[in-house]
mmCIF file of C-alpha atoms in Angstrom:
data_model
loop_
_atom_site.group_PDB
_atom_site.id
_atom_site.type_symbol
_atom_site.label_atom_id
_atom_site.label_comp_id
_atom_site.label_asym_id
_atom_site.label_seq_id
_atom_site.Cartn_x
_atom_site.Cartn_y
_atom_site.Cartn_z
ATOM 1 C CA UNK D 214 21.390 5.874 -4.029
ATOM 2 C CA UNK D 215 19.305 8.892 -2.846
ATOM 3 C CA UNK D 216 16.110 6.967 -2.612
ATOM 4 C CA UNK D 217 13.056 9.338 -2.935
ATOM 5 C CA UNK D 218 13.758 13.083 -3.204
ATOM 6 C CA UNK D 219 11.327 16.002 -3.054
ATOM 7 C CA UNK D 220 11.560 19.596 -3.797
ATOM 8 C CA UNK D 221 11.039 22.038 -2.343
ATOM 9 C CA UNK D 222 11.204 21.218 1.553
ATOM 10 C CA UNK D 223 9.233 24.312 2.383
ATOM 11 C CA UNK D 224 6.805 26.711 0.485
ATOM 12 C CA UNK D 225 4.575 29.393 1.366
ATOM 13 C CA UNK D 226 1.836 30.340 -1.118
ATOM 14 C CA UNK D 227 -0.922 33.053 -1.311
ATOM 15 C CA UNK D 228 -4.244 31.786 -2.007
ATOM 16 C CA UNK D 229 -4.994 31.484 -5.728
ATOM 17 C CA UNK D 230 -1.264 30.969 -6.463
ATOM 18 C CA UNK D 231 0.005 27.906 -8.399
ATOM 19 C CA UNK D 232 2.954 25.618 -7.779
ATOM 20 C CA UNK D 233 4.322 22.216 -8.620
ATOM 21 C CA UNK D 234 5.864 20.000 -6.196
ATOM 22 C CA UNK D 235 8.556 17.624 -7.668
ATOM 23 C CA UNK D 236 9.397 13.908 -6.746
ATOM 24 C CA UNK D 237 11.934 11.722 -8.049
ATOM 25 C CA UNK D 238 13.046 8.086 -7.208
ATOM 26 C CA UNK D 239 16.164 6.282 -8.272
ATOM 27 C CA UNK D 240 15.100 2.824 -7.261
ATOM 28 C CA UNK D 241 13.452 1.832 -10.690
ATOM 29 C CA UNK D 242 10.243 1.514 -8.974
ATOM 30 C CA UNK D 243 7.092 1.337 -11.057
ATOM 31 C CA UNK D 244 4.609 2.739 -8.588
ATOM 32 C CA UNK D 245 4.549 6.266 -7.188
ATOM 33 C CA UNK D 246 2.190 8.098 -4.818
ATOM 34 C CA UNK D 247 1.446 11.489 -3.428
ATOM 35 C CA UNK D 248 -0.113 11.850 0.168
ATOM 36 C CA UNK D 249 -0.883 14.622 2.338
ATOM 37 C CA UNK D 250 -0.397 14.450 6.029
ATOM 38 C CA UNK D 251 -2.630 16.489 8.353
ATOM 39 C CA UNK D 252 -2.629 16.395 12.150
ATOM 40 C CA UNK D 253 -4.781 13.647 13.567
ATOM 41 C CA UNK D 254 -5.587 12.315 10.144
ATOM 42 C CA UNK D 255 -2.717 10.158 9.146
ATOM 43 C CA UNK D 256 -1.751 9.965 5.494
ATOM 44 C CA UNK D 257 -4.465 10.437 2.762
ATOM 45 C CA UNK D 258 -3.692 9.429 -0.796
ATOM 46 C CA UNK D 259 -4.055 12.189 -3.248
ATOM 47 C CA UNK D 260 -3.056 10.537 -6.621
ATOM 48 C CA UNK D 261 -0.942 7.654 -7.484
ATOM 49 C CA UNK D 262 0.709 6.149 -10.528
ATOM 50 C CA UNK D 263 0.672 2.301 -10.742
ATOM 51 C CA UNK D 264 3.241 2.367 -13.665
ATOM 52 C CA UNK D 265 4.632 4.755 -16.086
ATOM 53 C CA UNK D 266 2.059 6.436 -18.273
ATOM 54 C CA UNK D 267 -0.791 5.916 -15.839
ATOM 55 C CA UNK D 268 -2.267 7.950 -13.033
ATOM 56 C CA UNK D 269 -5.224 7.489 -10.869
ATOM 57 C CA UNK D 270 -7.051 9.499 -8.252
ATOM 58 C CA UNK D 271 -6.787 8.608 -4.519
ATOM 59 C CA UNK D 272 -8.972 9.550 -1.577
ATOM 60 C CA UNK D 273 -8.610 13.359 -1.772
ATOM 61 C CA UNK D 274 -7.810 14.460 -5.474
ATOM 62 C CA UNK D 275 -9.732 17.594 -5.610
ATOM 63 C CA UNK D 276 -7.605 20.717 -6.240
ATOM 64 C CA UNK D 277 -4.586 18.651 -7.563
ATOM 65 C CA UNK D 278 -3.172 17.157 -10.801
ATOM 66 C CA UNK D 279 -0.389 15.011 -11.299
ATOM 67 C CA UNK D 280 2.105 14.138 -14.146
ATOM 68 C CA UNK D 281 4.042 10.844 -14.350
ATOM 69 C CA UNK D 282 6.860 12.568 -16.494
ATOM 70 C CA UNK D 283 8.820 9.426 -16.813
ATOM 71 C CA UNK D 284 9.473 6.265 -14.694
ATOM 72 C CA UNK D 285 11.714 8.296 -12.107
ATOM 73 C CA UNK D 286 9.534 11.426 -11.750
ATOM 74 C CA UNK D 287 5.930 12.100 -10.441
ATOM 75 C CA UNK D 288 4.996 15.791 -9.856
ATOM 76 C CA UNK D 289 1.989 17.270 -8.082
ATOM 77 C CA UNK D 290 0.346 20.497 -9.187
ATOM 78 C CA UNK D 291 -1.796 22.892 -7.339
ATOM 79 C CA UNK D 292 -3.391 25.108 -9.821
ATOM 80 C CA UNK D 293 -5.090 27.576 -7.552
ATOM 81 C CA UNK D 294 -4.000 27.084 -3.962
ATOM 82 C CA UNK D 295 -6.417 27.243 -1.007
ATOM 83 C CA UNK D 296 -5.770 27.329 2.634
ATOM 84 C CA UNK D 297 -7.282 23.940 3.153
ATOM 85 C CA UNK D 298 -4.278 22.599 1.114
ATOM 86 C CA UNK D 299 -1.963 23.729 3.945
ATOM 87 C CA UNK D 300 -0.430 20.381 4.853
ATOM 88 C CA UNK D 301 2.856 18.174 4.639
ATOM 89 C CA UNK D 302 3.085 16.368 1.335
ATOM 90 C CA UNK D 303 4.896 13.127 0.833
ATOM 91 C CA UNK D 304 5.750 11.335 -2.266
ATOM 92 C CA UNK D 305 6.425 7.594 -2.121
ATOM 93 C CA UNK D 306 7.538 4.938 -4.490
ATOM 94 C CA UNK D 307 7.230 1.168 -4.439
ATOM 95 C CA UNK D 308 8.255 -1.700 -6.636
ATOM 96 C CA UNK D 309 4.547 -2.591 -7.278
ATOM 97 C CA UNK D 310 1.238 -1.406 -5.630
ATOM 98 C CA UNK D 311 1.268 -4.013 -3.012
ATOM 99 C CA UNK D 312 4.790 -3.794 -1.874
ATOM 100 C CA UNK D 313 6.557 -1.665 0.762
ATOM 101 C CA UNK D 314 6.510 2.131 0.045
ATOM 102 C CA UNK D 315 9.582 4.301 0.393
ATOM 103 C CA UNK D 316 8.969 7.812 1.303
ATOM 104 C CA UNK D 317 10.484 10.985 0.599
ATOM 105 C CA UNK D 318 11.363 13.692 3.277
ATOM 106 C CA UNK D 319 8.248 15.666 2.632
ATOM 107 C CA UNK D 320 7.234 19.346 1.563
ATOM 108 C CA UNK D 321 5.621 21.615 4.068
ATOM 109 C CA UNK D 322 3.189 23.752 2.373
ATOM 110 C CA UNK D 323 1.384 26.875 3.898
ATOM 111 C CA UNK D 324 -1.208 28.670 1.929
ATOM 112 C CA UNK D 325 -2.158 31.946 3.480
ATOM 113 C CA UNK B 144 -15.809 1.509 10.324
ATOM 114 C CA UNK B 145 -13.656 2.434 7.451
ATOM 115 C CA UNK B 146 -10.679 3.989 9.427
ATOM 116 C CA UNK B 147 -7.610 2.382 10.618
ATOM 117 C CA UNK B 148 -7.653 3.364 14.178
ATOM 118 C CA UNK B 149 -4.821 4.061 16.616
ATOM 119 C CA UNK B 150 -4.452 5.852 19.868
ATOM 120 C CA UNK B 151 -2.697 9.250 19.290
ATOM 121 C CA UNK B 152 -0.422 9.305 22.177
ATOM 122 C CA UNK B 153 1.732 6.892 24.296
ATOM 123 C CA UNK B 154 4.409 7.892 27.039
ATOM 124 C CA UNK B 155 6.758 5.360 28.526
ATOM 125 C CA UNK B 156 9.946 5.512 30.598
ATOM 126 C CA UNK B 157 13.120 4.457 29.047
ATOM 127 C CA UNK B 158 13.852 0.797 29.405
ATOM 128 C CA UNK B 159 10.197 -0.137 29.584
ATOM 129 C CA UNK B 160 8.285 -1.937 26.909
ATOM 130 C CA UNK B 161 5.863 -0.022 24.575
ATOM 131 C CA UNK B 162 2.854 -1.475 23.097
ATOM 132 C CA UNK B 163 1.230 0.334 20.302
ATOM 133 C CA UNK B 164 -2.228 -0.863 18.987
ATOM 134 C CA UNK B 165 -4.097 -0.719 15.939
ATOM 135 C CA UNK B 166 -7.511 -1.884 14.673
ATOM 136 C CA UNK B 167 -7.728 -2.255 10.903
ATOM 137 C CA UNK B 168 -10.659 -2.527 8.571
ATOM 138 C CA UNK B 169 -10.275 -4.947 5.742
ATOM 139 C CA UNK B 170 -10.264 -8.746 6.621
ATOM 140 C CA UNK B 171 -8.863 -9.510 3.385
ATOM 141 C CA UNK B 172 -5.701 -7.315 3.910
ATOM 142 C CA UNK B 173 -2.708 -9.253 2.692
ATOM 143 C CA UNK B 174 0.015 -7.280 4.536
ATOM 144 C CA UNK B 175 0.037 -5.222 7.623
ATOM 145 C CA UNK B 176 2.778 -2.636 8.171
ATOM 146 C CA UNK B 177 4.351 -0.518 11.017
ATOM 147 C CA UNK B 178 5.981 2.589 9.802
ATOM 148 C CA UNK B 179 8.031 5.073 11.930
ATOM 149 C CA UNK B 180 8.275 8.695 11.200
ATOM 150 C CA UNK B 181 10.869 10.803 12.944
ATOM 151 C CA UNK B 182 10.522 14.583 13.365
ATOM 152 C CA UNK B 183 10.911 16.329 10.023
ATOM 153 C CA UNK B 184 11.295 13.174 8.034
ATOM 154 C CA UNK B 185 9.326 10.817 5.905
ATOM 155 C CA UNK B 186 7.937 7.451 6.903
ATOM 156 C CA UNK B 187 10.281 4.489 7.145
ATOM 157 C CA UNK B 188 9.097 0.970 7.133
ATOM 158 C CA UNK B 189 9.814 -0.769 10.496
ATOM 159 C CA UNK B 190 8.376 -4.103 9.978
ATOM 160 C CA UNK B 191 5.414 -5.889 8.312
ATOM 161 C CA UNK B 192 3.531 -9.075 8.832
ATOM 162 C CA UNK B 193 1.758 -11.238 6.190
ATOM 163 C CA UNK B 194 -1.817 -11.999 7.008
ATOM 164 C CA UNK B 195 -1.431 -15.626 7.549
ATOM 165 C CA UNK B 196 1.033 -15.189 10.469
ATOM 166 C CA UNK B 197 0.087 -14.484 13.991
ATOM 167 C CA UNK B 198 3.414 -13.033 15.222
ATOM 168 C CA UNK B 199 6.630 -11.907 13.887
ATOM 169 C CA UNK B 200 9.703 -10.983 16.008
ATOM 170 C CA UNK B 201 12.635 -8.755 14.833
ATOM 171 C CA UNK B 202 15.036 -7.916 17.391
ATOM 172 C CA UNK B 203 13.386 -5.565 19.886
ATOM 173 C CA UNK B 204 10.294 -5.450 17.743
ATOM 174 C CA UNK B 205 7.283 -7.907 18.086
ATOM 175 C CA UNK B 206 4.200 -7.779 15.876
ATOM 176 C CA UNK B 207 0.996 -9.544 16.944
ATOM 177 C CA UNK B 208 -1.747 -10.168 14.651
ATOM 178 C CA UNK B 209 -5.412 -11.060 15.708
ATOM 179 C CA UNK B 210 -7.185 -11.591 12.486
ATOM 180 C CA UNK B 211 -10.586 -12.323 14.259
ATOM 181 C CA UNK B 212 -10.578 -8.937 15.909
ATOM 182 C CA UNK B 213 -8.648 -7.168 13.033
ATOM 183 C CA UNK B 214 -6.071 -6.094 15.677
ATOM 184 C CA UNK B 215 -2.449 -5.485 15.204
ATOM 185 C CA UNK B 216 0.075 -4.518 17.876
ATOM 186 C CA UNK B 217 3.657 -3.443 17.781
ATOM 187 C CA UNK B 218 5.742 -4.150 21.013
ATOM 188 C CA UNK B 219 9.028 -2.348 21.448
ATOM 189 C CA UNK B 220 11.171 -4.019 24.084
ATOM 190 C CA UNK B 221 13.664 -1.929 26.169
ATOM 191 C CA UNK B 222 12.377 1.281 24.659
ATOM 192 C CA UNK B 223 15.103 3.925 24.216
ATOM 193 C CA UNK B 224 14.802 7.672 23.758
ATOM 194 C CA UNK B 225 15.745 7.172 20.028
ATOM 195 C CA UNK B 226 12.456 5.266 19.676
ATOM 196 C CA UNK B 227 10.534 8.541 20.193
ATOM 197 C CA UNK B 228 8.644 9.041 16.949
ATOM 198 C CA UNK B 229 5.232 8.695 15.344
ATOM 199 C CA UNK B 230 4.303 5.141 14.603
ATOM 200 C CA UNK B 231 1.853 4.565 11.805
ATOM 201 C CA UNK B 232 -0.169 1.346 11.272
ATOM 202 C CA UNK B 233 -1.080 0.516 7.557
ATOM 203 C CA UNK B 234 -2.969 -2.244 5.742
ATOM 204 C CA UNK B 235 -2.906 -3.304 2.225
ATOM 205 C CA UNK B 236 -6.577 -3.061 1.059
ATOM 206 C CA UNK B 237 -8.553 -4.923 -1.659
ATOM 207 C CA UNK B 238 -7.209 -3.137 -4.609
ATOM 208 C CA UNK B 239 -3.655 -3.128 -3.308
ATOM 209 C CA UNK B 240 -3.844 0.474 -2.075
ATOM 210 C CA UNK B 241 -2.502 1.180 1.349
ATOM 211 C CA UNK B 242 -4.688 2.666 4.210
ATOM 212 C CA UNK B 243 -2.857 4.426 7.163
ATOM 213 C CA UNK B 244 -3.883 5.087 10.631
ATOM 214 C CA UNK B 245 -3.465 8.608 12.075
ATOM 215 C CA UNK B 246 -0.242 7.608 13.927
ATOM 216 C CA UNK B 247 0.634 7.114 17.598
ATOM 217 C CA UNK B 248 3.082 9.563 18.917
ATOM 218 C CA UNK B 249 5.493 7.774 21.326
ATOM 219 C CA UNK B 250 7.285 9.743 23.977
ATOM 220 C CA UNK B 251 10.113 8.193 25.725
ATOM 221 C CA UNK B 252 11.005 9.778 29.094
ATOM 222 C CA UNK B 253 14.484 9.302 30.519
#
């Protein structure tokens, strides 16, 4: 039981490049989330998926897109990376929206 | 305000008690949580309290909730060097989303 896994662990992009961050969970959870963590600002929700087939914007969705590929997988795409998107990105999942969230180990992204 | 507020830093000596405080925003929050983040890792749920409780104890951890003041605290008894981490307070808000504080970095000195 791996829990929540994320790839890659680290990534450096140039401004304007695109990439997709992958997330998968093996706990049969309905809800999945993408957060970014910046120093002194805690976690901010980018997008979430309350259940398979649905996605909704969180607090800071601009510059990102998501895909809930199936119940297990929820990917985050940066179409044209900007330095302001330098951050640590965490994926999380929960049984349902109001329950405990389980976090992946994070992806540290630097955009130069 | 709309932010979950925590002090950014706390330093204690090994063996002392640590108290991490948090002020949350939504008086109708159902659950309040404490998460721990160790270096290079994701967040792990430490404990949570349901909003109709005033206190919850779990081994070395004591959570106190003051709903009137919207104040939540986490007390760690007999703090160890392994407790050094960032501690996040979080609340479940009206639409069942979760709002996190900025995190308190706890440093435990030997």
